[in-house]
Amino acid sequence: MVKELKVWQIIKSIIKKIPFNIQHSTFNIILFAIVLSGCGYKPMTEYTKKVFTDKVYVDVDVYLRDPENAVLVKDALNEAVISRFNAKLTSKKSATTQLKVKFERVSFSPIQYDSNGYAIFYRAKVTLNISYIVNGKKGFEKVVGYYDFPIEPNAVISDAKRFEAIRFGAEKAIDSFVSLMSMRGAVL
């Protein structure tokens, strides 16, 4: 990190000494493009392909306290499979990767109070258990997603706010799962 910083300082000092004209700005653009192309960046889908196969089956257990959220979680997971894993959704028979999601826990806790002591901000914590089978190998991850939301002072959390908080918390938990899988793929 220190060596990279020194290299950049040297490059900056050289560029500052050169009088500015159109040729030098072109040189800077080309130099910048070369530096960026050599950084080794790969999109997340390149890493997740090492963990998951192309054909994925998704199953979500219904959470009895909020059965409508199972549909939202399944949709979010399907979207993640298609966009972030770059895979296709298939039936259970033809899938080489199976994902099973189960709500472990959903909780709400106040995180901010007004001057009268009433809760005005809550945090939803959604814990998902995601088990997966890839080519016969089993794995399990417990992921947590948080979502903070305001409410009116001296009010209870409405069903609409609760529903929205669980949905966004579950989406963040799925994002955590995708990140974990891409990190595993980077190590492989």
PDB file of C-alpha atoms in Angstrom:
ATOM      1  CA  MET A   1       0.000   0.000   0.000  1.00  0.00           C
ATOM      2  CA  VAL A   2       2.816   2.412   0.868  1.00  0.00           C
ATOM      3  CA  LYS A   3       4.717   1.538  -2.315  1.00  0.00           C
ATOM      4  CA  GLU A   4       1.604   2.130  -4.415  1.00  0.00           C
ATOM      5  CA  LEU A   5       1.105   5.487  -2.714  1.00  0.00           C
ATOM      6  CA  LYS A   6       4.713   6.480  -3.460  1.00  0.00           C
ATOM      7  CA  VAL A   7       4.315   5.453  -7.116  1.00  0.00           C
ATOM      8  CA  TRP A   8       1.205   7.608  -7.430  1.00  0.00           C
ATOM      9  CA  GLN A   9       2.969  10.539  -5.775  1.00  0.00           C
ATOM     10  CA  ILE A  10       5.862  10.225  -8.239  1.00  0.00           C
ATOM     11  CA  ILE A  11       3.474  10.063 -11.212  1.00  0.00           C
ATOM     12  CA  LYS A  12       1.572  13.112  -9.940  1.00  0.00           C
ATOM     13  CA  SER A  13       4.755  15.108  -9.476  1.00  0.00           C
ATOM     14  CA  ILE A  14       5.933  14.242 -13.010  1.00  0.00           C
ATOM     15  CA  ILE A  15       2.570  15.210 -14.502  1.00  0.00           C
ATOM     16  CA  LYS A  16       2.526  18.532 -12.585  1.00  0.00           C
ATOM     17  CA  LYS A  17       5.936  19.475 -14.010  1.00  0.00           C
ATOM     18  CA  ILE A  18       4.780  19.002 -17.612  1.00  0.00           C
ATOM     19  CA  PRO A  19       3.081  22.058 -19.105  1.00  0.00           C
ATOM     20  CA  PHE A  20      -0.564  21.316 -19.894  1.00  0.00           C
ATOM     21  CA  ASN A  21      -1.664  20.910 -23.475  1.00  0.00           C
ATOM     22  CA  ILE A  22      -3.919  18.578 -25.436  1.00  0.00           C
ATOM     23  CA  GLN A  23      -1.155  16.019 -26.033  1.00  0.00           C
ATOM     24  CA  HIS A  24      -0.490  15.630 -22.340  1.00  0.00           C
ATOM     25  CA  SER A  25      -4.171  15.229 -21.459  1.00  0.00           C
ATOM     26  CA  THR A  26      -4.388  12.459 -24.065  1.00  0.00           C
ATOM     27  CA  PHE A  27      -1.332  10.873 -22.486  1.00  0.00           C
ATOM     28  CA  ASN A  28      -3.003  11.061 -19.060  1.00  0.00           C
ATOM     29  CA  ILE A  29      -6.180   9.436 -20.354  1.00  0.00           C
ATOM     30  CA  ILE A  30      -4.213   6.607 -21.964  1.00  0.00           C
ATOM     31  CA  LEU A  31      -2.150   6.146 -18.802  1.00  0.00           C
ATOM     32  CA  PHE A  32      -5.316   6.057 -16.700  1.00  0.00           C
ATOM     33  CA  ALA A  33      -6.889   3.451 -19.016  1.00  0.00           C
ATOM     34  CA  ILE A  34      -3.772   1.264 -18.805  1.00  0.00           C
ATOM     35  CA  VAL A  35      -3.741   1.452 -15.007  1.00  0.00           C
ATOM     36  CA  LEU A  36      -7.447   0.518 -14.778  1.00  0.00           C
ATOM     37  CA  SER A  37      -7.170  -2.335 -17.236  1.00  0.00           C
ATOM     38  CA  GLY A  38      -4.331  -3.847 -15.251  1.00  0.00           C
ATOM     39  CA  CYS A  39      -6.145  -3.856 -11.904  1.00  0.00           C
ATOM     40  CA  GLY A  40      -7.531  -7.385 -12.344  1.00  0.00           C
ATOM     41  CA  TYR A  41     -11.172  -6.523 -11.688  1.00  0.00           C
ATOM     42  CA  LYS A  42     -13.649  -9.310 -12.372  1.00  0.00           C
ATOM     43  CA  PRO A  43     -17.401  -9.086 -11.905  1.00  0.00           C
ATOM     44  CA  MET A  44     -19.023 -10.995  -9.053  1.00  0.00           C
ATOM     45  CA  THR A  45     -20.637 -13.477 -11.470  1.00  0.00           C
ATOM     46  CA  GLU A  46     -17.183 -14.770 -12.430  1.00  0.00           C
ATOM     47  CA  TYR A  47     -16.556 -15.813  -8.843  1.00  0.00           C
ATOM     48  CA  THR A  48     -20.022 -17.196  -8.115  1.00  0.00           C
ATOM     49  CA  LYS A  49     -19.827 -19.403 -11.222  1.00  0.00           C
ATOM     50  CA  LYS A  50     -17.032 -21.278  -9.451  1.00  0.00           C
ATOM     51  CA  VAL A  51     -19.405 -22.095  -6.587  1.00  0.00           C
ATOM     52  CA  PHE A  52     -22.768 -22.552  -8.340  1.00  0.00           C
ATOM     53  CA  THR A  53     -23.655 -24.277 -11.585  1.00  0.00           C
ATOM     54  CA  ASP A  54     -25.778 -22.911 -14.426  1.00  0.00           C
ATOM     55  CA  LYS A  55     -29.049 -24.645 -13.483  1.00  0.00           C
ATOM     56  CA  VAL A  56     -30.491 -23.614 -10.115  1.00  0.00           C
ATOM     57  CA  TYR A  57     -33.643 -24.629  -8.249  1.00  0.00           C
ATOM     58  CA  VAL A  58     -34.929 -22.324  -5.490  1.00  0.00           C
ATOM     59  CA  ASP A  59     -37.227 -23.383  -2.646  1.00  0.00           C
ATOM     60  CA  VAL A  60     -38.432 -21.109   0.159  1.00  0.00           C
ATOM     61  CA  ASP A  61     -40.099 -22.426   3.314  1.00  0.00           C
ATOM     62  CA  VAL A  62     -43.141 -20.455   4.344  1.00  0.00           C
ATOM     63  CA  TYR A  63     -42.694 -18.418   7.518  1.00  0.00           C
ATOM     64  CA  LEU A  64     -45.944 -18.985   9.400  1.00  0.00           C
ATOM     65  CA  ARG A  65     -46.012 -15.543  11.042  1.00  0.00           C
ATOM     66  CA  ASP A  66     -45.691 -13.791   7.657  1.00  0.00           C
ATOM     67  CA  PRO A  67     -46.568 -16.209   4.836  1.00  0.00           C
ATOM     68  CA  GLU A  68     -46.717 -13.438   2.225  1.00  0.00           C
ATOM     69  CA  ASN A  69     -43.020 -12.739   2.751  1.00  0.00           C
ATOM     70  CA  ALA A  70     -42.089 -16.183   1.420  1.00  0.00           C
ATOM     71  CA  VAL A  71     -43.186 -15.019  -2.028  1.00  0.00           C
ATOM     72  CA  LEU A  72     -41.090 -11.849  -1.768  1.00  0.00           C
ATOM     73  CA  VAL A  73     -38.023 -13.758  -0.590  1.00  0.00           C
ATOM     74  CA  LYS A  74     -38.416 -16.289  -3.397  1.00  0.00           C
ATOM     75  CA  ASP A  75     -38.680 -13.463  -5.949  1.00  0.00           C
ATOM     76  CA  ALA A  76     -35.600 -11.735  -4.508  1.00  0.00           C
ATOM     77  CA  LEU A  77     -33.651 -14.992  -4.536  1.00  0.00           C
ATOM     78  CA  ASN A  78     -34.766 -15.761  -8.097  1.00  0.00           C
ATOM     79  CA  GLU A  79     -33.613 -12.306  -9.169  1.00  0.00           C
ATOM     80  CA  ALA A  80     -30.254 -12.846  -7.443  1.00  0.00           C
ATOM     81  CA  VAL A  81     -29.810 -16.213  -9.166  1.00  0.00           C
ATOM     82  CA  ILE A  82     -30.485 -14.704 -12.573  1.00  0.00           C
ATOM     83  CA  SER A  83     -28.645 -11.388 -12.222  1.00  0.00           C
ATOM     84  CA  ARG A  84     -25.801 -12.084  -9.790  1.00  0.00           C
ATOM     85  CA  PHE A  85     -25.146 -15.803 -10.270  1.00  0.00           C
ATOM     86  CA  ASN A  86     -25.771 -15.528 -14.029  1.00  0.00           C
ATOM     87  CA  ALA A  87     -27.647 -18.843 -13.899  1.00  0.00           C
ATOM     88  CA  LYS A  88     -30.983 -20.207 -15.076  1.00  0.00           C
ATOM     89  CA  LEU A  89     -33.885 -21.263 -12.882  1.00  0.00           C
ATOM     90  CA  THR A  90     -34.992 -24.834 -13.520  1.00  0.00           C
ATOM     91  CA  SER A  91     -37.073 -27.592 -12.001  1.00  0.00           C
ATOM     92  CA  LYS A  92     -35.776 -29.627  -9.097  1.00  0.00           C
ATOM     93  CA  LYS A  93     -35.143 -32.667 -11.312  1.00  0.00           C
ATOM     94  CA  SER A  94     -32.932 -30.898 -13.826  1.00  0.00           C
ATOM     95  CA  ALA A  95     -31.119 -28.597 -11.376  1.00  0.00           C
ATOM     96  CA  THR A  96     -27.451 -29.106 -10.553  1.00  0.00           C
ATOM     97  CA  THR A  97     -27.670 -26.551  -7.734  1.00  0.00           C
ATOM     98  CA  GLN A  98     -30.480 -26.420  -5.180  1.00  0.00           C
ATOM     99  CA  LEU A  99     -31.066 -23.542  -2.775  1.00  0.00           C
ATOM    100  CA  LYS A 100     -33.444 -23.843   0.169  1.00  0.00           C
ATOM    101  CA  VAL A 101     -34.241 -20.746   2.207  1.00  0.00           C
ATOM    102  CA  LYS A 102     -35.893 -20.793   5.607  1.00  0.00           C
ATOM    103  CA  PHE A 103     -36.723 -17.866   7.882  1.00  0.00           C
ATOM    104  CA  GLU A 104     -35.064 -18.481  11.209  1.00  0.00           C
ATOM    105  CA  ARG A 105     -36.109 -15.326  12.960  1.00  0.00           C
ATOM    106  CA  VAL A 106     -37.573 -11.892  12.401  1.00  0.00           C
ATOM    107  CA  SER A 107     -37.232  -9.308  15.154  1.00  0.00           C
ATOM    108  CA  PHE A 108     -37.843  -5.600  15.625  1.00  0.00           C
ATOM    109  CA  SER A 109     -36.017  -3.381  18.065  1.00  0.00           C
ATOM    110  CA  PRO A 110     -36.120   0.373  18.675  1.00  0.00           C
ATOM    111  CA  ILE A 111     -32.895   2.168  17.792  1.00  0.00           C
ATOM    112  CA  GLN A 112     -33.778   5.842  18.258  1.00  0.00           C
ATOM    113  CA  TYR A 113     -36.043   7.716  20.635  1.00  0.00           C
ATOM    114  CA  ASP A 114     -37.445  11.255  20.585  1.00  0.00           C
ATOM    115  CA  SER A 115     -37.083  13.734  23.459  1.00  0.00           C
ATOM    116  CA  ASN A 116     -40.203  12.298  25.185  1.00  0.00           C
ATOM    117  CA  GLY A 117     -38.843   8.756  25.153  1.00  0.00           C
ATOM    118  CA  TYR A 118     -40.988   7.402  22.320  1.00  0.00           C
ATOM    119  CA  ALA A 119     -39.367   5.128  19.770  1.00  0.00           C
ATOM    120  CA  ILE A 120     -39.175   6.846  16.377  1.00  0.00           C
ATOM    121  CA  PHE A 121     -36.800   4.473  14.532  1.00  0.00           C
ATOM    122  CA  TYR A 122     -36.863   0.703  14.506  1.00  0.00           C
ATOM    123  CA  ARG A 123     -34.507  -1.904  13.120  1.00  0.00           C
ATOM    124  CA  ALA A 124     -35.806  -5.087  11.558  1.00  0.00           C
ATOM    125  CA  LYS A 125     -33.437  -8.024  11.785  1.00  0.00           C
ATOM    126  CA  VAL A 126     -34.154 -10.879   9.397  1.00  0.00           C
ATOM    127  CA  THR A 127     -32.191 -14.097   9.835  1.00  0.00           C
ATOM    128  CA  LEU A 128     -32.291 -16.610   6.979  1.00  0.00           C
ATOM    129  CA  ASN A 129     -30.940 -20.136   6.878  1.00  0.00           C
ATOM    130  CA  ILE A 130     -29.849 -20.982   3.354  1.00  0.00           C
ATOM    131  CA  SER A 131     -28.843 -24.534   2.601  1.00  0.00           C
ATOM    132  CA  TYR A 132     -27.519 -25.468  -0.802  1.00  0.00           C
ATOM    133  CA  ILE A 133     -26.529 -28.562  -2.708  1.00  0.00           C
ATOM    134  CA  VAL A 134     -24.108 -28.198  -5.614  1.00  0.00           C
ATOM    135  CA  ASN A 135     -23.328 -31.354  -7.569  1.00  0.00           C
ATOM    136  CA  GLY A 136     -24.036 -33.504  -4.515  1.00  0.00           C
ATOM    137  CA  LYS A 137     -22.018 -31.377  -2.085  1.00  0.00           C
ATOM    138  CA  LYS A 138     -24.014 -29.782   0.734  1.00  0.00           C
ATOM    139  CA  GLY A 139     -23.464 -26.417   2.344  1.00  0.00           C
ATOM    140  CA  PHE A 140     -25.223 -24.153   4.809  1.00  0.00           C
ATOM    141  CA  GLU A 141     -25.121 -20.438   5.558  1.00  0.00           C
ATOM    142  CA  LYS A 142     -26.895 -18.339   8.147  1.00  0.00           C
ATOM    143  CA  VAL A 143     -27.221 -14.764   6.896  1.00  0.00           C
ATOM    144  CA  VAL A 144     -28.689 -11.679   8.522  1.00  0.00           C
ATOM    145  CA  GLY A 145     -30.201  -8.603   6.919  1.00  0.00           C
ATOM    146  CA  TYR A 146     -31.062  -5.355   8.671  1.00  0.00           C
ATOM    147  CA  TYR A 147     -33.479  -2.638   7.694  1.00  0.00           C
ATOM    148  CA  ASP A 148     -33.994   0.613   9.620  1.00  0.00           C
ATOM    149  CA  PHE A 149     -37.257   2.524   9.303  1.00  0.00           C
ATOM    150  CA  PRO A 150     -39.037   5.445  10.988  1.00  0.00           C
ATOM    151  CA  ILE A 151     -42.420   5.416  12.700  1.00  0.00           C
ATOM    152  CA  GLU A 152     -44.526   8.157  14.206  1.00  0.00           C
ATOM    153  CA  PRO A 153     -43.870   8.861  17.904  1.00  0.00           C
ATOM    154  CA  ASN A 154     -46.160   6.922  20.276  1.00  0.00           C
ATOM    155  CA  ALA A 155     -47.359   4.637  17.462  1.00  0.00           C
ATOM    156  CA  VAL A 156     -47.160   0.923  16.832  1.00  0.00           C
ATOM    157  CA  ILE A 157     -45.529  -0.647  13.807  1.00  0.00           C
ATOM    158  CA  SER A 158     -48.212  -0.992  11.143  1.00  0.00           C
ATOM    159  CA  ASP A 159     -48.590  -4.178   9.117  1.00  0.00           C
ATOM    160  CA  ALA A 160     -47.481  -2.317   5.993  1.00  0.00           C
ATOM    161  CA  LYS A 161     -44.285  -1.073   7.663  1.00  0.00           C
ATOM    162  CA  ARG A 162     -43.631  -4.506   9.136  1.00  0.00           C
ATOM    163  CA  PHE A 163     -44.152  -6.184   5.772  1.00  0.00           C
ATOM    164  CA  GLU A 164     -41.852  -3.682   4.039  1.00  0.00           C
ATOM    165  CA  ALA A 165     -39.158  -4.022   6.712  1.00  0.00           C
ATOM    166  CA  ILE A 166     -39.140  -7.816   6.460  1.00  0.00           C
ATOM    167  CA  ARG A 167     -38.956  -7.625   2.669  1.00  0.00           C
ATOM    168  CA  PHE A 168     -35.993  -5.238   2.626  1.00  0.00           C
ATOM    169  CA  GLY A 169     -34.257  -7.077   5.474  1.00  0.00           C
ATOM    170  CA  ALA A 170     -34.603 -10.366   3.587  1.00  0.00           C
ATOM    171  CA  GLU A 171     -33.221  -8.763   0.415  1.00  0.00           C
ATOM    172  CA  LYS A 172     -30.192  -7.527   2.348  1.00  0.00           C
ATOM    173  CA  ALA A 173     -29.700 -10.999   3.840  1.00  0.00           C
ATOM    174  CA  ILE A 174     -29.754 -12.470   0.321  1.00  0.00           C
ATOM    175  CA  ASP A 175     -27.203  -9.856  -0.752  1.00  0.00           C
ATOM    176  CA  SER A 176     -25.005 -11.054   2.120  1.00  0.00           C
ATOM    177  CA  PHE A 177     -25.377 -14.629   0.881  1.00  0.00           C
ATOM    178  CA  VAL A 178     -24.395 -13.602  -2.653  1.00  0.00           C
ATOM    179  CA  SER A 179     -21.330 -11.815  -1.272  1.00  0.00           C
ATOM    180  CA  LEU A 180     -20.336 -14.872   0.756  1.00  0.00           C
ATOM    181  CA  MET A 181     -20.632 -17.095  -2.313  1.00  0.00           C
ATOM    182  CA  SER A 182     -18.580 -14.736  -4.463  1.00  0.00           C
ATOM    183  CA  MET A 183     -15.872 -14.655  -1.783  1.00  0.00           C
ATOM    184  CA  ARG A 184     -15.854 -18.467  -1.776  1.00  0.00           C
ATOM    185  CA  GLY A 185     -15.527 -18.416  -5.558  1.00  0.00           C
ATOM    186  CA  ALA A 186     -12.610 -15.985  -5.369  1.00  0.00           C
ATOM    187  CA  VAL A 187     -10.770 -18.373  -3.047  1.00  0.00           C
ATOM    188  CA  LEU A 188     -11.336 -21.421  -5.288  1.00  0.00           C
TER     189      LEU A 188
END
